[in-house]
Coordinates of C-alpha atoms in Angstrom, one line a residue:
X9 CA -18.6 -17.7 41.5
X10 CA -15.2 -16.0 42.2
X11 CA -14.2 -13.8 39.5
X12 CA -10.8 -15.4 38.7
X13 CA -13.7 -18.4 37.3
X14 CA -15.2 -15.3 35.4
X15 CA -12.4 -14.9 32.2
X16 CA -12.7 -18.7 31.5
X17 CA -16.1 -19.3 31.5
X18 CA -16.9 -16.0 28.9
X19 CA -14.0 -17.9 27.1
X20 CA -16.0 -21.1 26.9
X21 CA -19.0 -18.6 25.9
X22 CA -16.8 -17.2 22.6
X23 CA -15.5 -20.5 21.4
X24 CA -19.1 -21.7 21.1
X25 CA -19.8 -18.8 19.8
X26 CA -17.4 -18.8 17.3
X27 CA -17.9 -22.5 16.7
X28 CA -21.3 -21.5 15.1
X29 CA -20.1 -18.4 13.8
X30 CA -17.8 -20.5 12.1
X31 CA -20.6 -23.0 10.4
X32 CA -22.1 -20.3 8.7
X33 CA -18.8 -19.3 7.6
X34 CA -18.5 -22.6 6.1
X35 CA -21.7 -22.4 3.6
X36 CA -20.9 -18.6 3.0
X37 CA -17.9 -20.3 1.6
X38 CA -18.8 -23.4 0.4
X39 CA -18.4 -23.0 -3.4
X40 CA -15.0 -21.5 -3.2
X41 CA -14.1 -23.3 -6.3
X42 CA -16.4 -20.8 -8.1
X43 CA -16.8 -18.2 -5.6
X44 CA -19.6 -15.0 -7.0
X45 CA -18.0 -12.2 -8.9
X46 CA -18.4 -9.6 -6.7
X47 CA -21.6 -7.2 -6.8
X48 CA -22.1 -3.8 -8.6
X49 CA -21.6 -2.0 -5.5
X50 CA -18.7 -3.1 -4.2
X51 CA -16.6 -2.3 -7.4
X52 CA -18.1 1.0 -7.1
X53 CA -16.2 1.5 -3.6
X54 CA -12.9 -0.2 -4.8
X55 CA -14.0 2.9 -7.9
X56 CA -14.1 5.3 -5.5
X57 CA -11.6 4.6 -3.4
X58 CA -9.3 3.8 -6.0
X59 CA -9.0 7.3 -7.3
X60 CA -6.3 8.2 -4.3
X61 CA -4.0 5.6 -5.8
X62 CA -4.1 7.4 -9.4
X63 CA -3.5 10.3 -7.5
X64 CA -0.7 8.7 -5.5
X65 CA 0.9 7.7 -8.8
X66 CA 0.4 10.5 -10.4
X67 CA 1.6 12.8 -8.1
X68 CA 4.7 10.3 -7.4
X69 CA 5.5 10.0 -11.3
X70 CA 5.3 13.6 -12.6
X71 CA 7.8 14.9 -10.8
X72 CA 10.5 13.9 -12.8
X73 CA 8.9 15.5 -15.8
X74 CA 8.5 18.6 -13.7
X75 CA 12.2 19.3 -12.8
X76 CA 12.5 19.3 -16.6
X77 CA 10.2 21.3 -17.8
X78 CA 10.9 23.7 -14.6
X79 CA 14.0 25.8 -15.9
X80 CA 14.3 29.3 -14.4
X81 CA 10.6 29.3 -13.1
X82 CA 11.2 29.0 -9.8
X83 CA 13.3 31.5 -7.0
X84 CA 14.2 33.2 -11.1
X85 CA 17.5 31.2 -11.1
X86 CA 18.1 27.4 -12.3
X87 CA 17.8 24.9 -10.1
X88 CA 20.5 22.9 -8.1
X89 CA 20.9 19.2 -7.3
X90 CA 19.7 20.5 -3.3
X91 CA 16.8 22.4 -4.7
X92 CA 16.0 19.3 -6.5
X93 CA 16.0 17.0 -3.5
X94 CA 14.3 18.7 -1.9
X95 CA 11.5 19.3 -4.0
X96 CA 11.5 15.4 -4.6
X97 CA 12.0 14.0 -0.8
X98 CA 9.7 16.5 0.5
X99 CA 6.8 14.7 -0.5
X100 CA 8.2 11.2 0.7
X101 CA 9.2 12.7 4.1
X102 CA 6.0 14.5 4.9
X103 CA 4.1 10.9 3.9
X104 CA 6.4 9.0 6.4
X105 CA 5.8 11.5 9.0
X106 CA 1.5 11.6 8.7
X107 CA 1.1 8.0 8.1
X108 CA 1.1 6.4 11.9
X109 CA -0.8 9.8 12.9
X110 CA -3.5 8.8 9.8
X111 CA -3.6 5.8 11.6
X112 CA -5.0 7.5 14.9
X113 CA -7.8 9.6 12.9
X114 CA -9.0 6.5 10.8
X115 CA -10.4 4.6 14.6
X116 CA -11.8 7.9 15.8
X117 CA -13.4 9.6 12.4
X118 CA -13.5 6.4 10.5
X119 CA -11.9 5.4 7.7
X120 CA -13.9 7.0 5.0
X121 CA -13.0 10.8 6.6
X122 CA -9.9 10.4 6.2
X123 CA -10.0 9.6 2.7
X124 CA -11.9 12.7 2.5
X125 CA -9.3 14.9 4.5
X126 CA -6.8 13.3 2.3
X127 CA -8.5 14.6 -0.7
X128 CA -9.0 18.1 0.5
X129 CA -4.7 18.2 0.8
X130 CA -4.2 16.7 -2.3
X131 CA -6.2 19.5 -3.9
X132 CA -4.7 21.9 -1.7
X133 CA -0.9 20.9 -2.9
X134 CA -2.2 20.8 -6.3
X135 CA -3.1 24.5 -6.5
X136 CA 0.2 25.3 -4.1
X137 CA 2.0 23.6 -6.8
X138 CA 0.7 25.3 -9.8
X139 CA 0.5 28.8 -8.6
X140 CA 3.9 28.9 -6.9
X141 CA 7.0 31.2 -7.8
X142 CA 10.1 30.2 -5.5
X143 CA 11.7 26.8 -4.8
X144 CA 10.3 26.9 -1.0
X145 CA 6.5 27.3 -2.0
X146 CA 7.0 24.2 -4.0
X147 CA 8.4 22.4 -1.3
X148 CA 5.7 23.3 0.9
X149 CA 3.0 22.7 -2.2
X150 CA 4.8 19.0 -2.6
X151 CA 4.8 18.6 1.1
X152 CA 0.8 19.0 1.7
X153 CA 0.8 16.5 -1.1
X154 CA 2.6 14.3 0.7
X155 CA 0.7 14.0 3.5
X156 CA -2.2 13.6 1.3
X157 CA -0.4 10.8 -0.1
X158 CA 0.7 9.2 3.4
X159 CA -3.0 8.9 4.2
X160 CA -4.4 8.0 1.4
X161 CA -1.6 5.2 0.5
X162 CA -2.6 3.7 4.3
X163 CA -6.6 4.0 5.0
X164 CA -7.9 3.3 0.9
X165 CA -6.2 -0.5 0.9
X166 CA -7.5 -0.7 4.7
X167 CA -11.2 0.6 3.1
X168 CA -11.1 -1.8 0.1
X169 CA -10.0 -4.5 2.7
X170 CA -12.7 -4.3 5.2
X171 CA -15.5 -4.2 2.5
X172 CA -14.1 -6.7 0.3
X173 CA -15.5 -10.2 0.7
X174 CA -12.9 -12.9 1.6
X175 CA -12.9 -14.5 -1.6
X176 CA -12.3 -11.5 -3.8
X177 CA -10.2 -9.2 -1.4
X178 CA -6.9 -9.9 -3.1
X179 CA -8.1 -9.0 -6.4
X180 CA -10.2 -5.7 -4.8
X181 CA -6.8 -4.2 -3.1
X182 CA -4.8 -5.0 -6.4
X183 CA -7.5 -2.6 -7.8
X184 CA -5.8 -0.1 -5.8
X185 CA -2.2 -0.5 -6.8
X186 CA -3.8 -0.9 -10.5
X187 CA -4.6 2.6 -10.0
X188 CA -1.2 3.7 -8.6
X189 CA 0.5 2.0 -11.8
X190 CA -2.3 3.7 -13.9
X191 CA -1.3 7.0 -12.2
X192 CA 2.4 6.4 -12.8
X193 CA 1.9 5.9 -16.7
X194 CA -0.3 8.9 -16.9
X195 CA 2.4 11.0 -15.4
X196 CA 4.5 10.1 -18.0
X197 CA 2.3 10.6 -20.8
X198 CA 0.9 14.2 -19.4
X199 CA 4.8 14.9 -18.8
X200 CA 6.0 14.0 -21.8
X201 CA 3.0 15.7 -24.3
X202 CA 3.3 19.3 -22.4
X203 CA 7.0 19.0 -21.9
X204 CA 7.3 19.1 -25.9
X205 CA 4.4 20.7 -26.9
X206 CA 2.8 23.2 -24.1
X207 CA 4.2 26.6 -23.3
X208 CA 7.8 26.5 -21.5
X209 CA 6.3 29.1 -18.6
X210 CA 3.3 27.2 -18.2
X211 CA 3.7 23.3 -19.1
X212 CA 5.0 22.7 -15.7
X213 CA 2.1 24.5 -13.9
X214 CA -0.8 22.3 -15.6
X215 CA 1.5 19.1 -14.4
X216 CA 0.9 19.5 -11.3
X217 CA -2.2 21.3 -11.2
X218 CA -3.9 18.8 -12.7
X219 CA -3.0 16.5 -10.3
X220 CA -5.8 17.9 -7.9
X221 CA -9.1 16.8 -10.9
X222 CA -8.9 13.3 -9.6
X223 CA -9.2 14.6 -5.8
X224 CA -12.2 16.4 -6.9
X225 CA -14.1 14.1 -8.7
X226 CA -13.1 11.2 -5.3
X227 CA -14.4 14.0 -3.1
X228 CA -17.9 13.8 -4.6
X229 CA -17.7 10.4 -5.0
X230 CA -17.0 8.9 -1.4
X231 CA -19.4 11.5 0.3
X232 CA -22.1 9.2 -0.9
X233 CA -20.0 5.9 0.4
X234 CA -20.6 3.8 3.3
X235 CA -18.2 3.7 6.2
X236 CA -16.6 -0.2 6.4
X237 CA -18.9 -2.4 8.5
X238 CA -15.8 -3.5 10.8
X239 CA -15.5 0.3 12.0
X240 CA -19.0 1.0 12.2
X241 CA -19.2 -2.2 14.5
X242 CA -16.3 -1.2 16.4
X243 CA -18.2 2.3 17.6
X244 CA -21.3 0.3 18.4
X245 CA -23.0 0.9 15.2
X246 CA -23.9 -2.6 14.4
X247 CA -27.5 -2.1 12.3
X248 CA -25.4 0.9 10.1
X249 CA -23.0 -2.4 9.7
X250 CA -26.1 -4.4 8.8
X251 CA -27.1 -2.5 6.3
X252 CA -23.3 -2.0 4.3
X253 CA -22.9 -5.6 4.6
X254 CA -26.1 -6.4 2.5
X255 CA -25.2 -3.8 0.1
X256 CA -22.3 -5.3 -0.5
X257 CA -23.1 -8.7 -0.7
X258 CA -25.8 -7.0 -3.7
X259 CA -28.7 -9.7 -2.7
X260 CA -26.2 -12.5 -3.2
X261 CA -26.4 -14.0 0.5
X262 CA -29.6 -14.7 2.8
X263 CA -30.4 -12.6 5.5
X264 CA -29.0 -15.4 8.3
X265 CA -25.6 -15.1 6.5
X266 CA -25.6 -11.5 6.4
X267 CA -26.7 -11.9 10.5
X268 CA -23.4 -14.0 10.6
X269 CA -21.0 -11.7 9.1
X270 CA -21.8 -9.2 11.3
X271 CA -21.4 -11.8 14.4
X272 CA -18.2 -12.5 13.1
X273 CA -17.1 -8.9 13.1
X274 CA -18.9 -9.0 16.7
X275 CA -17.2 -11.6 18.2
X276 CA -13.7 -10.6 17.7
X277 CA -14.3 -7.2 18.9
X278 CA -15.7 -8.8 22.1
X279 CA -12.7 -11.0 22.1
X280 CA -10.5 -7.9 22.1
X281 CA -12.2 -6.2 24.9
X282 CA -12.4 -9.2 27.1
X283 CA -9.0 -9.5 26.3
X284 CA -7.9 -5.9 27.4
X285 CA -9.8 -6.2 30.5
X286 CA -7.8 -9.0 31.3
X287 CA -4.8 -7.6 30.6
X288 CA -5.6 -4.7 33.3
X289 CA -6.7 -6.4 36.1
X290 CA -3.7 -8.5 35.7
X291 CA -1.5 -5.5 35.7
X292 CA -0.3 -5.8 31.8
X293 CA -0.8 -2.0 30.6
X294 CA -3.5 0.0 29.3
X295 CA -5.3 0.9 32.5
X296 CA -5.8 4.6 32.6
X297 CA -4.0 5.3 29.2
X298 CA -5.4 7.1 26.3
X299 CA -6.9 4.9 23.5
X300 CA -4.0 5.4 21.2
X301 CA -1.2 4.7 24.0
X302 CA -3.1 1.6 24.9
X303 CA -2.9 0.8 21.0
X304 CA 0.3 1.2 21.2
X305 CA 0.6 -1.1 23.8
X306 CA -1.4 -4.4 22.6
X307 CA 0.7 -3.6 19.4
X308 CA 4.2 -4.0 20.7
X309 CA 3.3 -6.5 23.5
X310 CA 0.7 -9.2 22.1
X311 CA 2.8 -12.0 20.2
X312 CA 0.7 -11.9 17.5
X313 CA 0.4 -8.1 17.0
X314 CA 3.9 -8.2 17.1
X315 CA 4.3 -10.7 14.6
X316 CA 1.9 -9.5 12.2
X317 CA 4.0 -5.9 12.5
X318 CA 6.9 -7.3 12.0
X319 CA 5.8 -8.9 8.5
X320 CA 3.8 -6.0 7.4
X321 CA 7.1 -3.9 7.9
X322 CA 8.8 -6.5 6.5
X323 CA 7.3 -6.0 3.1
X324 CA 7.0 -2.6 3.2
X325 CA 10.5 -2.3 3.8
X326 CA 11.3 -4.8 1.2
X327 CA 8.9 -3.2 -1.7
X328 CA 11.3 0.0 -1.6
X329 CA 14.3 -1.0 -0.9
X330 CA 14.6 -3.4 -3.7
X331 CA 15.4 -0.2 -5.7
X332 CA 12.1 0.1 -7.4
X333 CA 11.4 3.5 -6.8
X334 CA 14.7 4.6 -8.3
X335 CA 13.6 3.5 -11.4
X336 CA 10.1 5.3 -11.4
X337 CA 12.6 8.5 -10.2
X338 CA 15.9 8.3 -12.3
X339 CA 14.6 6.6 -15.1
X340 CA 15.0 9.4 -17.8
X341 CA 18.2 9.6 -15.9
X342 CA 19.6 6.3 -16.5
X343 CA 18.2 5.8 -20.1
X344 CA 19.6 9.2 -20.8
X345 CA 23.0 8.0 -20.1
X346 CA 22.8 5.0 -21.5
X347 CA 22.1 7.2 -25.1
X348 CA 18.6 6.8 -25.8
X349 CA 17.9 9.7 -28.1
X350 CA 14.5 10.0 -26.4
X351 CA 14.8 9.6 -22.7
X352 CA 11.4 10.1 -21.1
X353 CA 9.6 8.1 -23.9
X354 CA 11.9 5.2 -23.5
X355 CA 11.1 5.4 -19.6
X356 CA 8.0 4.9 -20.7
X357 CA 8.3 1.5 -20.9
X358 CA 8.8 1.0 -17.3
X359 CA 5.6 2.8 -16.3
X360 CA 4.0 0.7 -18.9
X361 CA 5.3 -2.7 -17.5
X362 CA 4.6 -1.8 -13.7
X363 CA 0.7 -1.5 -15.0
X364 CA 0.2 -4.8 -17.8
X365 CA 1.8 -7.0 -14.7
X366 CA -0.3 -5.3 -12.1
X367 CA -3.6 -6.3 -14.1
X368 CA -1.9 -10.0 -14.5
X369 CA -1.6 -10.0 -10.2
X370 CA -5.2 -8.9 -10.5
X371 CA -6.4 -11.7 -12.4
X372 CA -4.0 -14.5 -10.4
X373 CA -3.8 -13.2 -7.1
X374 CA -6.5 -15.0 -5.4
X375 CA -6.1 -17.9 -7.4
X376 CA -2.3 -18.5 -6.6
X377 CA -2.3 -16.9 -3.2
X378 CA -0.3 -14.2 -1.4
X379 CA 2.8 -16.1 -0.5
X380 CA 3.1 -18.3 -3.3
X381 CA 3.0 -14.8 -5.6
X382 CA 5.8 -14.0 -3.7
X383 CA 8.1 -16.8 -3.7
X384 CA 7.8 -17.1 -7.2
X385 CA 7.6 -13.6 -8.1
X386 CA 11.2 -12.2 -6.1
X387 CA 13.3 -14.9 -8.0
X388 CA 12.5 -12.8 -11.5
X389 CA 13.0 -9.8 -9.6
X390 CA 17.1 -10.7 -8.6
X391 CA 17.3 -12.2 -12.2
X392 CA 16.4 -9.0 -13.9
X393 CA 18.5 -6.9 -11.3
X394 CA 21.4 -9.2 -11.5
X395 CA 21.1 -9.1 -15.6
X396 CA 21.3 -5.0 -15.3
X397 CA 24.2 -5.2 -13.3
X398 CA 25.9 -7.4 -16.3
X399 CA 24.4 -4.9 -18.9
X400 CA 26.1 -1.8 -16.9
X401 CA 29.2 -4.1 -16.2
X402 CA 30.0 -4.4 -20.3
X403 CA 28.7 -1.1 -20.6
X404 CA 31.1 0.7 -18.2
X405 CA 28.2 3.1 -16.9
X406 CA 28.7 5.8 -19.0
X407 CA 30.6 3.6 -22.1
X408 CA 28.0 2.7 -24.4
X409 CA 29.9 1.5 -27.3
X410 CA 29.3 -2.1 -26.1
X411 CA 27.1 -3.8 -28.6
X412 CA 23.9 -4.3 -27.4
X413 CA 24.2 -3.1 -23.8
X414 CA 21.8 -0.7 -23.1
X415 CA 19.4 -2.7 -25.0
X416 CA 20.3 -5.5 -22.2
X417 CA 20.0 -3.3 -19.8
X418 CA 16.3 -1.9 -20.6
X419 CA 15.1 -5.7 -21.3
X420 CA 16.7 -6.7 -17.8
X421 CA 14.8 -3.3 -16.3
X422 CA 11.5 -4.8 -17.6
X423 CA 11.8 -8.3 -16.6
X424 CA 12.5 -6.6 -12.9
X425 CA 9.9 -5.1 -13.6
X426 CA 7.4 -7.4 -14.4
X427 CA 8.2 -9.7 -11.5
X428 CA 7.7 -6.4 -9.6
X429 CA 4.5 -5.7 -10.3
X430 CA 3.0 -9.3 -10.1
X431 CA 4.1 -9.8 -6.5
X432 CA 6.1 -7.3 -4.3
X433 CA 4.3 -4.2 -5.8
X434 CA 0.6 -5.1 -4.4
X435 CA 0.6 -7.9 -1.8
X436 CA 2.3 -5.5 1.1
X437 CA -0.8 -3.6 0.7
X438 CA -2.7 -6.3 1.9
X439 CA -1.0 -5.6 5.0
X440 CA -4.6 -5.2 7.1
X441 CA -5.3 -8.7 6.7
X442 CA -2.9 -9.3 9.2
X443 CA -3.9 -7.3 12.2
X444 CA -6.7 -8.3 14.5
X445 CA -9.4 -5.3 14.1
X446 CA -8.4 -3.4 17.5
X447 CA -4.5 -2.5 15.9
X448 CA -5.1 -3.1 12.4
X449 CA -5.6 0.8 11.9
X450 CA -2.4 1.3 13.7
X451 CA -0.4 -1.7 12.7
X452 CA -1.4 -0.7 9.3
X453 CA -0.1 3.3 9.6
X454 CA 3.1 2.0 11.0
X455 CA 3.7 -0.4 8.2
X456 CA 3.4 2.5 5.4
X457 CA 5.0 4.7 7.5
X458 CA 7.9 2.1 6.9
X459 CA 7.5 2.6 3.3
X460 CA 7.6 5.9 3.2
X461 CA 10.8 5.8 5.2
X462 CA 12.3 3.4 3.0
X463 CA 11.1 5.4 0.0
X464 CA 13.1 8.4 1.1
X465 CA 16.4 6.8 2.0
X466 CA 15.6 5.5 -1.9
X467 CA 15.3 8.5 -3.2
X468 CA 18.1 9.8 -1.5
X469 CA 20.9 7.6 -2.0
X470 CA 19.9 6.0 -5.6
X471 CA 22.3 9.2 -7.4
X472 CA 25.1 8.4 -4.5
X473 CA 25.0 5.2 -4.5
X474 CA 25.7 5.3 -8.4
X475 CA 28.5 8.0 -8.2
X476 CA 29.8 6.0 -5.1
X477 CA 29.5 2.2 -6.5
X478 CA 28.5 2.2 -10.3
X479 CA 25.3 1.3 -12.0
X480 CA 26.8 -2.2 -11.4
X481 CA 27.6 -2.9 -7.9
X482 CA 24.2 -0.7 -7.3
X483 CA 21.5 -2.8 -8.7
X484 CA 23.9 -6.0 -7.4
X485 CA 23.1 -4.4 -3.6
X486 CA 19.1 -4.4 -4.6
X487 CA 19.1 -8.1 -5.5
X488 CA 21.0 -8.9 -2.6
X489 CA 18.1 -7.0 -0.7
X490 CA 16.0 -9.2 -2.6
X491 CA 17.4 -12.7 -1.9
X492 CA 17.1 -11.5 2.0
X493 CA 13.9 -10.4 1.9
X494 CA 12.9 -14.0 -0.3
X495 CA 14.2 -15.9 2.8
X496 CA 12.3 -13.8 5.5
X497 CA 8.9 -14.3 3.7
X498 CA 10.0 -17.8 2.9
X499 CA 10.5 -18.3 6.3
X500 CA 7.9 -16.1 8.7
X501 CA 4.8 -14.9 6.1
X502 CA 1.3 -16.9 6.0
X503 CA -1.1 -17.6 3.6
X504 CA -4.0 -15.1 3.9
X505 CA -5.8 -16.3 0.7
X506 CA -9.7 -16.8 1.7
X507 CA -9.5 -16.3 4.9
X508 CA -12.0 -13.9 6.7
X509 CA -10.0 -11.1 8.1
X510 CA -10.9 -12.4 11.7
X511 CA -9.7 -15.8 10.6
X512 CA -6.4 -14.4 9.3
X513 CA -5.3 -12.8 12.7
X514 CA -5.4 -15.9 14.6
X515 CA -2.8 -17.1 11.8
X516 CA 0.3 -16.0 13.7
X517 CA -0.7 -17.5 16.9
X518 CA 1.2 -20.8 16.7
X519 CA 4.6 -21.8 16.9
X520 CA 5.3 -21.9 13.2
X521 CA 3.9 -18.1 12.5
X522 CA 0.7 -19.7 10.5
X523 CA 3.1 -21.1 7.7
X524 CA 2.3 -24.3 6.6

């Protein structure tokens, strides 16, 4: 048989293959309606691996309490809006810059190392922080923190992700931005009780020092963790993958649907490798490349890589520069010139709001769906925004005497809010159920590594923008980011809901980009 015959005959091979992969699928999944809560062990992981995201809001959220508290502590002089930026951004720039190289570690080391690296810096950063005297050790102290963060905020959804069974893998990632909200409104909390009652030279030190106990007690934690069956079958470890997929499943599935889990996982990595041998005797890249330039390669020239970047970037994108951020930043800020007598407690309530919707997108989001979440979600979000610009509009900004105004202003903030946290603030995360296994590392670091970037031009123009615009015009540009970003995912973003994560990246295949 002439090998030309060869590619379409192994195809035949996979389809039947995946034909009966697919049956068992089927009864895996029959009783949808009233799918298994999942086991013991697999909320232990999302436990474990959760811990980064309280770190990554709490090392996100007490920095505004910090420059507070900081006075003359630093370099012996007060500091200056540029020492300020800097100290902020720093952290936000050195996550945009590790998170596509994270990427690169998490297929060679596996994704649980790098979780472990991650904690390692976030400790590191922490006792930088704490122990430094001049404005440049902090930078450097908040930098290692954000790489820490840059990791972390890529590989622990991607963990959760490939662990989670289909059914429950929504809620299981919301668990994750659960504990970024937590994180966020702990900040606050810790800010506010040492910023009034601890010692002026030394309240700012246990801020950020004590952002490093979490990293400790994950450290100890996720040494005892699996490694995610998907990886471990990736590197030819298929009986390690086996054995994590029964402990996950905690004794709720047979042995032959255990066996076809793993054949799932099996298939499509055969699929890919087929697939990349095709592409090289045809002449289509990769031959001779290193592993990560040929990633590169099926990401940015496979329509459906491509695709599923594009959306995953898309949301990214979209979660910061709908001006979210700028709240959890400049909150005291704004409610500080607005005339609230206490500031930080009254920004409170954003932190607050981000986490009671959070745990309401826990409870719907596998029920309602990814894009439906969405779609109904943004609308709230340009309401609220829109409503703030009205409240600063009768304020004038820095006029307060408006009756009622600020009080319009802080109800509008929450109702943003709210429709924040329910939709765009967890479902980017999901961003791995996208990719087909062989980019999904990758695709998944670039994606955050959008965030990040879109996080620092946030935090970087928010104070401009309101000095250049007005409090008004500003949050009008964010819901006009918002309506655009409504009609892209209206337009180009699938359903994911259920699906296997195999059976997800054959979604933006067709014509119509898997929307229905």
């Amino acid at each position: 048989m002439s090998s030309a015959q060869e590619p379409l005959i192994s195809a035949s091979e996979r389809i039947d293959a995946e034909d009966d992969e697919h049956r068992d699928e089927g009864r895996l999944e029959s009783n949808k309606s009233a799918p298994a809560a999942p086991s013991w062990f697999i909320w232990l992981l999302t436990l474990s691996a959760g811990l980064s995201g309280l770190l990554f809001g709490y090392d996100t959220g007490v920095i505004s309490s910090t420059l507070v508290s900081l006075g003359s502590s630093l370099s012996n002089r007060p500091l200056d809006s540029l020492d300020k930026s800097l100290i902020t951004a720093s952290t936000s720039l050195f996550a945009l810059l590790v998170s596509p190289f994270s990427s690169v570690f998490a297929d060679s080391l596996g994704r649980k190392r790098v979780i472990l690296v991650a904690d390692v810096l976030f400790i590191l950063g922490a006792g930088v922080q704490a122990a430094c005297s001049t404005v440049w050790v902090m930078v450097v102290g908040r930098s290692i923190v954000g790489m820490a963060v840059g990791a972390a905020s890529f590989v622990v959804p991607l963990y959760i992700a490939e662990l989670a069974p289909a059914q429950h893998r929504g809620r299981l990632v919301t668990m994750n931005v659960i504990f970024i909200t937590l994180g966020q409104v702990v900040a606050y909390i810790v800010g506010y009780g040492l910023g009034e009652y601890g010692h002026p030279d030394t309240a700012w030190r246990w801020m950020v020092g004590l952002g490093g106990l979490p990293a400790v007690v994950q450290l100890f934690m996720m040494m005892v963790m699996p490694e995610t069956p998907r990886w471990l079958v990736m590197v030819g470890r298929g009986l390690e993958a086996r054995g994590v997929v029964e402990k996950v499943a905690g004794g709720k599935v047979t042995a032959r649907e255990v066996d076809a889990t793993v054949k799932g996982i099996e298939i499509e990595v055969r699929e890919e490798q087929d697939a990349r041998r095709l592409r090289r005797r045809r002449g289509q890249g990769g031959d001779g490349k290193a592993g990560w330039v040929e990633g590169f390669d099926e990401l940015f020239n496979i329509r459906r890589n491509k695709r599923a970047l594009a959306i995953a970037c898309l949301l990214q994108g979209l979660q910061q520069l709908c001006g979210f951020n700028s709240l959890m930043y400049f909150s005291a800020t704004i409610f500080e010139m607005l005339g609230f007598p206490i500031p930080t407690l009254t920004s409170l309530v954003v932190a607050v709001t981000n986490f009671a919707f959070t745990l309401v997108a826990l409870i719907i989001i596998d029920r309602i769906g990814r894009r439906r979440i969405l779609l109904w979600s943004i609308p709230w979000m340009v309401f609220g925004l829109l409503l703030a610009a009205f409240g600063f509009f009768l304020s004038g900004a820095t006029d307060t005497d408006a009756p009622g105004s600020p009080i319009v202003i802080l109800i509008s903030i929450m109702i943003y809010v709210a429709g924040y946290a329910i939709g765009l603030g967890n479902v980017p995360w999901m961003q791995s159920e996208l990719f087909a296994l062989n980019v999904r590392s990758l695709g998944s670091g670039i994606a955050t590594a959008t965030n990040w970037g879109a996080n620092f031009v946030i935090g970087l123009t928010f104070l401009m923008l309101m000095d250049f615009l007005g409090p008004s015009l500003t949050f009008t540009l964010y819901a006009l980011i918002c309506v655009g970003g409504y009609g892209l995912i209206w337009k180009f973003y699938p359903e994911t809901a259920g699906l296997s994560l195999e059976d997800a990246a054959t979604l933006l295949e067709d014509d119509s980009w898997g929307v229905r």
